[in-house]
Coordinates of C-alpha atoms and ligand atoms in Angstrom, one line a residue:
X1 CA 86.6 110.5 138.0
X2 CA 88.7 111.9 140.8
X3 CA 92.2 111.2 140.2
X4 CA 94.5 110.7 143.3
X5 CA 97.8 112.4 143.1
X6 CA 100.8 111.2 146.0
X7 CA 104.1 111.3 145.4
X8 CA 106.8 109.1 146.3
X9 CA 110.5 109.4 145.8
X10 CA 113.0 106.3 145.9
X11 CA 113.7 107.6 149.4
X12 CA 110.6 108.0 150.9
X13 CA 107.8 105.7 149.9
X14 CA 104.8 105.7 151.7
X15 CA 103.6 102.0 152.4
X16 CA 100.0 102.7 152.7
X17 CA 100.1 104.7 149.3
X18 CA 101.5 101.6 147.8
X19 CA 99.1 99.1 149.5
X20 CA 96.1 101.6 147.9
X21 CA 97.6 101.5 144.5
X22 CA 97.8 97.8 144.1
X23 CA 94.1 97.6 145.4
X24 CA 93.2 99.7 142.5
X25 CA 95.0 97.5 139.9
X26 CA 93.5 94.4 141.2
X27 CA 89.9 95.9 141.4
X28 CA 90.9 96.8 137.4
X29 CA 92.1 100.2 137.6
X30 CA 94.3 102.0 136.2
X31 CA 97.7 103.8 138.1
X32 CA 100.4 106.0 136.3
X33 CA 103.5 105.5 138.0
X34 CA 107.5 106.5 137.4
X35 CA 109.9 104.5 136.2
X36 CA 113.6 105.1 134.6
X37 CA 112.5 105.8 131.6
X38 CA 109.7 107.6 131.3
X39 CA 106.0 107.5 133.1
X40 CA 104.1 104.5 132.3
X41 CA 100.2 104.2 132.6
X42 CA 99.7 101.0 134.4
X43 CA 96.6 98.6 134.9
X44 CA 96.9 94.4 135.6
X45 CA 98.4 92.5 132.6
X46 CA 96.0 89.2 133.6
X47 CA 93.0 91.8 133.3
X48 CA 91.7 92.0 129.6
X49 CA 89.1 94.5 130.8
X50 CA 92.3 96.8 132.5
X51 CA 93.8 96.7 129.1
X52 CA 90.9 97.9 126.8
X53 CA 90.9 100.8 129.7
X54 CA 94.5 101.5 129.2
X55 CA 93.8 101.9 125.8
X56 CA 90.4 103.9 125.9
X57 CA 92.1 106.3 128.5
X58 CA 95.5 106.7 125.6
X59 CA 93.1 107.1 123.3
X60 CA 95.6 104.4 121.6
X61 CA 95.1 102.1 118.7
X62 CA 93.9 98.4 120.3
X63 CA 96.3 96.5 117.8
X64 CA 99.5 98.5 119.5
X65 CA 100.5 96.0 122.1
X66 CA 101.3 96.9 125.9
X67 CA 104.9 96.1 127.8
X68 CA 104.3 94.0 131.3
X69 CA 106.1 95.1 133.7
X70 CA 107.4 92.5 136.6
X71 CA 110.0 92.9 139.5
X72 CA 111.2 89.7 139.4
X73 CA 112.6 86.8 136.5
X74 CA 110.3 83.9 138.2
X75 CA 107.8 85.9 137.0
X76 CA 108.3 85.3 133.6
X77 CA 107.4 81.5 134.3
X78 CA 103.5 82.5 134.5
X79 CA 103.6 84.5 131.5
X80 CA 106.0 83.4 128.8
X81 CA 107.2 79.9 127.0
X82 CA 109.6 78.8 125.5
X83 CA 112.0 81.2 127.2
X84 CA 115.0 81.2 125.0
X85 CA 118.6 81.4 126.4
X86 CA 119.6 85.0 125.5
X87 CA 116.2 86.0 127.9
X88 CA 118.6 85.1 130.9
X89 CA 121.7 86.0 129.6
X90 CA 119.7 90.0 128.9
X91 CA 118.1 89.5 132.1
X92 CA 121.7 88.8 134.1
X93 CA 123.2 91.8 132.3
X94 CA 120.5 94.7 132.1
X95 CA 117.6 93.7 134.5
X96 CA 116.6 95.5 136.2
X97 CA 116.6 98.1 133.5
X98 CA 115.6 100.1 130.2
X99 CA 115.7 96.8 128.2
X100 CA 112.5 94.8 126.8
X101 CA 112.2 92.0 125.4
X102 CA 109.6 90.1 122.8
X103 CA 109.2 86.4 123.7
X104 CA 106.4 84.1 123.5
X105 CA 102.9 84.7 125.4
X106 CA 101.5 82.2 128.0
X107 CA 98.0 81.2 127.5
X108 CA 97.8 83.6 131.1
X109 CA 98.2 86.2 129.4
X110 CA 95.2 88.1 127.6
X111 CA 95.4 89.0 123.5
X112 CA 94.0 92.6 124.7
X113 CA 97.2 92.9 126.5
X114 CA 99.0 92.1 123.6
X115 CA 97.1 93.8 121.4
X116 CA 96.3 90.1 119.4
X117 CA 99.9 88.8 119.3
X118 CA 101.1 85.6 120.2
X119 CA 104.1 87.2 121.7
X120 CA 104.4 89.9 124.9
X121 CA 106.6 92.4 125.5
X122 CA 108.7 92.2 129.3
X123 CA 110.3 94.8 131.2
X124 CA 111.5 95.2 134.8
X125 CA 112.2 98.7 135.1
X126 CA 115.2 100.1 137.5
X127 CA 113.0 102.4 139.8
X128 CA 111.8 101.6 143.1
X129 CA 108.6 103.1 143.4
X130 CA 107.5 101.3 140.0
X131 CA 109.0 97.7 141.5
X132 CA 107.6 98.4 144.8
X133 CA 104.5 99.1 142.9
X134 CA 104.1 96.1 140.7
X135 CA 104.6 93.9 143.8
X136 CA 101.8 95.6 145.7
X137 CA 99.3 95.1 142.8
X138 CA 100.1 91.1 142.1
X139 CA 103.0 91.0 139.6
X140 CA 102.3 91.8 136.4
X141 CA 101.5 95.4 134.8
X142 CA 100.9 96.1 131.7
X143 CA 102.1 99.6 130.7
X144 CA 102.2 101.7 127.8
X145 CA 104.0 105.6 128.3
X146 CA 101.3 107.1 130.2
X147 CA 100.9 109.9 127.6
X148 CA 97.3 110.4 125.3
X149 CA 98.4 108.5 122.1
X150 CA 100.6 110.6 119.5
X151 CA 101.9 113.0 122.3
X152 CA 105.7 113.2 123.6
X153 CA 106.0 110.1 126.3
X154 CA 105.4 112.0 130.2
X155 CA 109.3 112.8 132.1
X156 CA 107.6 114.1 134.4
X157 CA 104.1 113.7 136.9
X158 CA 102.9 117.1 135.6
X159 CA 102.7 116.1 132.1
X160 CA 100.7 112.7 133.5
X161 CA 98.4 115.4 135.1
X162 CA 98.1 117.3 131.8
X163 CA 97.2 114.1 129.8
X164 CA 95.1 111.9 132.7
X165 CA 93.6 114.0 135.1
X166 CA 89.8 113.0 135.4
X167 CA 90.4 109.9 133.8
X168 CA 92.8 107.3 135.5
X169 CA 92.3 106.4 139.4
X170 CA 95.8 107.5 141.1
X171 CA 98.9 109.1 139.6
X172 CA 102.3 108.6 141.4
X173 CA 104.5 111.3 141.5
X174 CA 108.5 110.6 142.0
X175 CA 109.7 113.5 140.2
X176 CA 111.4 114.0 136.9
X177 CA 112.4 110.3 135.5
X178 CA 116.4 109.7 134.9
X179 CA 116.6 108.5 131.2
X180 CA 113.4 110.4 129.5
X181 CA 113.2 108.2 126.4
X182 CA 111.6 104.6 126.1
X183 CA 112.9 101.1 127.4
X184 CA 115.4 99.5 123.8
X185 CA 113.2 96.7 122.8
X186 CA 114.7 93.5 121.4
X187 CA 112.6 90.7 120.0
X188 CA 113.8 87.2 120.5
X189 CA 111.4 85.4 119.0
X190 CA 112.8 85.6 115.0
X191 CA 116.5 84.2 114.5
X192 CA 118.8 86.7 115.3
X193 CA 118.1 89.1 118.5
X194 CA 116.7 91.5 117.1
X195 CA 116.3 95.7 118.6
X196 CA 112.8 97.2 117.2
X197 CA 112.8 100.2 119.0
X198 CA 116.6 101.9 120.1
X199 CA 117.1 103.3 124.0
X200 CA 119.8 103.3 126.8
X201 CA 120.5 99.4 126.3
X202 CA 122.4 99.8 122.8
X203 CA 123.4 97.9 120.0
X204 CA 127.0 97.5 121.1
X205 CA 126.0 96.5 124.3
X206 CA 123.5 93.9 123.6
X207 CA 126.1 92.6 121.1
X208 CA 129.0 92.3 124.1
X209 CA 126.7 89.7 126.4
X210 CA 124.6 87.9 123.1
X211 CA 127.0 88.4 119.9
X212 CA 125.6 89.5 116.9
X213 CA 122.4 91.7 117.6
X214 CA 120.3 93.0 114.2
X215 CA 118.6 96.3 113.9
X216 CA 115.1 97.1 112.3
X217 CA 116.0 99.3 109.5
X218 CA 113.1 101.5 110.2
X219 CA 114.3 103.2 113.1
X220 CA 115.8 105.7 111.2
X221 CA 114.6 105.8 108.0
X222 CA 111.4 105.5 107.2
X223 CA 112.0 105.2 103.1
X224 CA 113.1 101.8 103.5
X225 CA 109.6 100.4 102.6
X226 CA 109.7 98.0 105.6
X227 CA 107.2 97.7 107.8
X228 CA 108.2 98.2 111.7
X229 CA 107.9 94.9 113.8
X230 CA 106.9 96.6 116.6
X231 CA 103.5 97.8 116.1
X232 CA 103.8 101.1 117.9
X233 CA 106.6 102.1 115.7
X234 CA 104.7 102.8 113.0
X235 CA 102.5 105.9 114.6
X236 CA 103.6 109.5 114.2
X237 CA 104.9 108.6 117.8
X238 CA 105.9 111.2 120.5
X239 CA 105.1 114.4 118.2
X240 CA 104.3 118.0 119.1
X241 CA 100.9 119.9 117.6
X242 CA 103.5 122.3 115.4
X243 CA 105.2 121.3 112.4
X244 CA 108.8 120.6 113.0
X245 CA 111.3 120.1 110.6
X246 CA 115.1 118.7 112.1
X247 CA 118.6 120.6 110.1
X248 CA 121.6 119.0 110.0
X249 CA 124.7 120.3 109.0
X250 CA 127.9 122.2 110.3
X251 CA 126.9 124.6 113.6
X252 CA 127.5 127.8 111.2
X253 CA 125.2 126.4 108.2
X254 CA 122.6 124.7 110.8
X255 CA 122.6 128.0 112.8
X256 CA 122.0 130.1 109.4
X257 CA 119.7 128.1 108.4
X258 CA 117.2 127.9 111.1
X259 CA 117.4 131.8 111.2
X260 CA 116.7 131.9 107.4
X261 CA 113.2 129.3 108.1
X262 CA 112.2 130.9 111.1
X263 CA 112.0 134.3 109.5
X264 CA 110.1 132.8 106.6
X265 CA 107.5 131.1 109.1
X266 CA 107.3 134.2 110.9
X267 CA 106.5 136.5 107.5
X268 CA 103.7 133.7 107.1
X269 CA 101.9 134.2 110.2
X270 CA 103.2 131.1 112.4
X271 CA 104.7 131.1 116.2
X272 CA 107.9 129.9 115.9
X273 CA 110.4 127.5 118.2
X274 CA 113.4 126.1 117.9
X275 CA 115.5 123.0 119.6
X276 CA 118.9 124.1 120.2
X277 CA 122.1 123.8 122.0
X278 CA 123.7 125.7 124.9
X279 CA 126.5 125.9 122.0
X280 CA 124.2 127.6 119.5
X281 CA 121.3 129.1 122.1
X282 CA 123.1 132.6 121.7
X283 CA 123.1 132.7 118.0
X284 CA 119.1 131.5 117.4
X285 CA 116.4 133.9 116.7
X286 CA 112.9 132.8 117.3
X287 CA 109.6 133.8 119.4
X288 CA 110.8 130.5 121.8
X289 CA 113.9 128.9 122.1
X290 CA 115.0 125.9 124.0
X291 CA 118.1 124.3 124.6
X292 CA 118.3 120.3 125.3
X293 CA 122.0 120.9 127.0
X294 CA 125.0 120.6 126.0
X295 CA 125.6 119.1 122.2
X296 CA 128.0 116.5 123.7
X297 CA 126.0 115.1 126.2
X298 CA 123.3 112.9 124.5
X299 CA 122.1 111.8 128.0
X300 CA 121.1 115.3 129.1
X301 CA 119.2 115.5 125.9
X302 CA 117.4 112.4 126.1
X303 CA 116.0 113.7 129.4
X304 CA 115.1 117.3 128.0
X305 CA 113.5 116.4 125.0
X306 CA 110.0 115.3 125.4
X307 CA 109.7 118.1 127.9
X308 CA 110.8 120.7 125.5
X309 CA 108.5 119.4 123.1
X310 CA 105.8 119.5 125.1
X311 CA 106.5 122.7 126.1
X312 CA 106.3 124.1 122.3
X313 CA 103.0 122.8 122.3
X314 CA 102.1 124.9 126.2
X315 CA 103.4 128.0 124.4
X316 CA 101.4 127.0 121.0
X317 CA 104.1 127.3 118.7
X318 CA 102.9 126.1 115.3
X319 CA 106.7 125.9 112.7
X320 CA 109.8 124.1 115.2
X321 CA 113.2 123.7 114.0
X322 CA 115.3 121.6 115.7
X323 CA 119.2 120.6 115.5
X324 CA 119.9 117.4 114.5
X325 CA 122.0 115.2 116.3
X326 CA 125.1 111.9 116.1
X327 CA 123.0 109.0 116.3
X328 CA 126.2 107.4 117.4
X329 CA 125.6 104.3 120.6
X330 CA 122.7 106.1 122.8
X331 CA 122.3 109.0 120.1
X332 CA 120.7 106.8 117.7
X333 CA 116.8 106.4 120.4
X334 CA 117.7 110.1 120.7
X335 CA 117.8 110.5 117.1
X336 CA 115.1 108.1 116.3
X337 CA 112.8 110.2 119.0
X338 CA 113.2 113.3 116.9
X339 CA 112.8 112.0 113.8
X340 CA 109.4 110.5 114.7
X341 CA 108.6 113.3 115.8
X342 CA 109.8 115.5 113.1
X343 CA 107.3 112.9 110.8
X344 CA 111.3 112.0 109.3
X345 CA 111.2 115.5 108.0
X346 CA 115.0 116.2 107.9
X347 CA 117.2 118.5 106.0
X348 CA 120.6 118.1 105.4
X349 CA 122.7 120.8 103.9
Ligands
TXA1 O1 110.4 102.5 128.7 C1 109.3 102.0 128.3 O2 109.3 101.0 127.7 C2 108.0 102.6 128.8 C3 107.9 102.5 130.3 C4 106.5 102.9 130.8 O3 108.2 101.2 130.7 N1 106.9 102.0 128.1 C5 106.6 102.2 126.8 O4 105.5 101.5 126.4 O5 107.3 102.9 126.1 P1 104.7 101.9 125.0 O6 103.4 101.1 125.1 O7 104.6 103.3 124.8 O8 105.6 101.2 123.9 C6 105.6 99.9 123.7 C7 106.2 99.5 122.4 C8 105.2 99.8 121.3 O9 105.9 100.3 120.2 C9 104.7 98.4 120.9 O10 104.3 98.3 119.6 C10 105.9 97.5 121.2 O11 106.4 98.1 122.4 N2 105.5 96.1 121.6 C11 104.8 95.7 122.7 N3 104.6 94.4 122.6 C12 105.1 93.9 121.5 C13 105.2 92.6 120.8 N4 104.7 91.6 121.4 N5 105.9 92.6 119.6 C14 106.4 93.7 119.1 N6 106.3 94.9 119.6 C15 105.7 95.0 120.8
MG2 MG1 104.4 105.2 124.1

């Protein structure tokens, strides 16, 4: 399959490129397009036939369900019931936005798309292209990250390319997205509001507009013997090829330390990377080094670390060390990011 590349920026989107994109979604196929968070791989949620596709061309488990995307609330009419309060009052606060939520599925909806659930996931992302998209295909997309299934979620169109080239109908290039980790999902089907997976939107936020929110106690430990609600959580998500391995401790032990492991993967044969700071970049020796920014800025981090990650595995590095970071407010989908994709391997000192 040829796969058409445009781009189109929140300035400058071309109408007929947008028209031609929501063709292909109603005809069943399958569009990667940007959005705030990362790229999402997008085909029509009504569509069970565009759904097994999404998940063929992922290469993704079919029990893993898929996040619809709409551009605006009456759309949740055709595909939810039962809307609960606290869907408005999220909707009100963070929509559009990096902010999901689990409610109960309308018959309109297709198990494929929610990989068998009774419930669906909802977004409506803050991008223009992607809400200028969804309206030109009908309403209602169903996307995953539009990454092959186990790799670090696309922050920008080339690593869409890398991953989907040959085998989706169009990408839509609009540059490098502005968050670079996933939508926070928050189920409010169970009790209590509940967040599954952490991003932007955090606890304390949530809690401000809704009260008490809970948090699944897997995010960031995976020793707790519970099992993640949300289905996708329980993959070795968003991982590089190499074998990474996160150090926390003061800068001067951290730094030490790394140096210490990356000499000892070296004498044993591997390439070695590590994930560091513009405070420690200086001090690191490795074959590749990377910074994600500045250790105070979690937001520049967010949207340097799949790309660093993916650019480990470009430069086949096979033993990473990374920095660990607070997991304080937006630091904790930052921390839970690395951690998946260390496989929770984490030393402290
Ligand atoms: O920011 C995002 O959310 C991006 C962009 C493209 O919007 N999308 C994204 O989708 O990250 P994906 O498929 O990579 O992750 C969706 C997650 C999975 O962990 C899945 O298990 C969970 O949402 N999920 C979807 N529907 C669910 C449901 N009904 N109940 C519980 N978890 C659900
Ligand atoms: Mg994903």
């Amino acid at each position: 399959m040829k796969t058409i590349l445009v781009k189109a920026t929140s300035k400058d989107i071309n109408e007929d490129d947008m028209l031609l994109a929501g063709k292909i979604i109603k005809e069943g196929g399958l569009v990667a397009f940007p959005t705030e968070t990362v790229y999402g791989l997008g085909g029509d949620a009504l569509n069970s036939q565009s759904s097994k596709k999404i998940y063929a061309a992922k290469g993704r488990p079919s029990d893993n369900p898929l996040i619809v995307h709409i551009s605006k609330w009456e759309s949740m009419d055709l595909i939810s019931r039962d809307i609960p309060k606290e869907a408005k009052i999220l909707a009100d606060a963070f929509w559009p936005g990096p902010l999901t939520m689990i409610v109960k599925k309308s018959d309109a909806v297709p198990t494929e798309t929610t990989g068998g659930l009774d419930t669906v996931a909802i977004r409506m992302p803050d991008h223009p292209v992607a809400l200028k998209f969804i309206e030109s295909a009908g309403g209602y997309i169903a996307a995953p990250s539009a990454n092959t299934s186990g790799k670090p979620s696309p922050t920008l169109a080339s690593h869409v390319v890398d991953d989907m080239d040959g085998i989706i109908d169009m990408i839509i290039d609009g540059g490098e997205v502005g968050i670079g980790v996933e939508s926070t999902i928050v189920d409010l089907t169970e009790g209590r509001p509940t967040i599954l997976r952490p991003g932007y939107i955090t606890e304390e936020m949530l809690e401000r507009v809704l009260g008490p929110v809970d948090t699944d106690k897997t995010i960031l430990d995976n020793n707790s013997g519970a099992k993640p609600k949300a289905p996708g959580m329980k993959y070795r998500h968003y991982a590089p090829k190499g074998d990474m391995m996160i150090i926390e401790g003061s800068q001067e032990e951290v730094v030490k330390a790394i140096n210490d492991n990356v000499k000892a993967s070296k004498e044993k044969g591997a390439k070695t990377g590590v994930l560091c700071t513009d405070e420690t970049f200086d001090l690191i020796e490795a074959d590749v080094k990377k910074s994600v920014g500045k250790r105070e800025d979690e937001h520049e981090i967010a949207r340097r670390l799949y790309r660093i990650l993916r650019e480990f595995d470009d430069e086949n590095v096979t033993a990473i060390y990374s920095e660990s970071f607070s997991s304080e407010g937006f630091g904790q989908a930052v921390m839970n990011r690395l951690m998946k994709a260390a496989g929770f391997n984490i030393r402290k000192l």
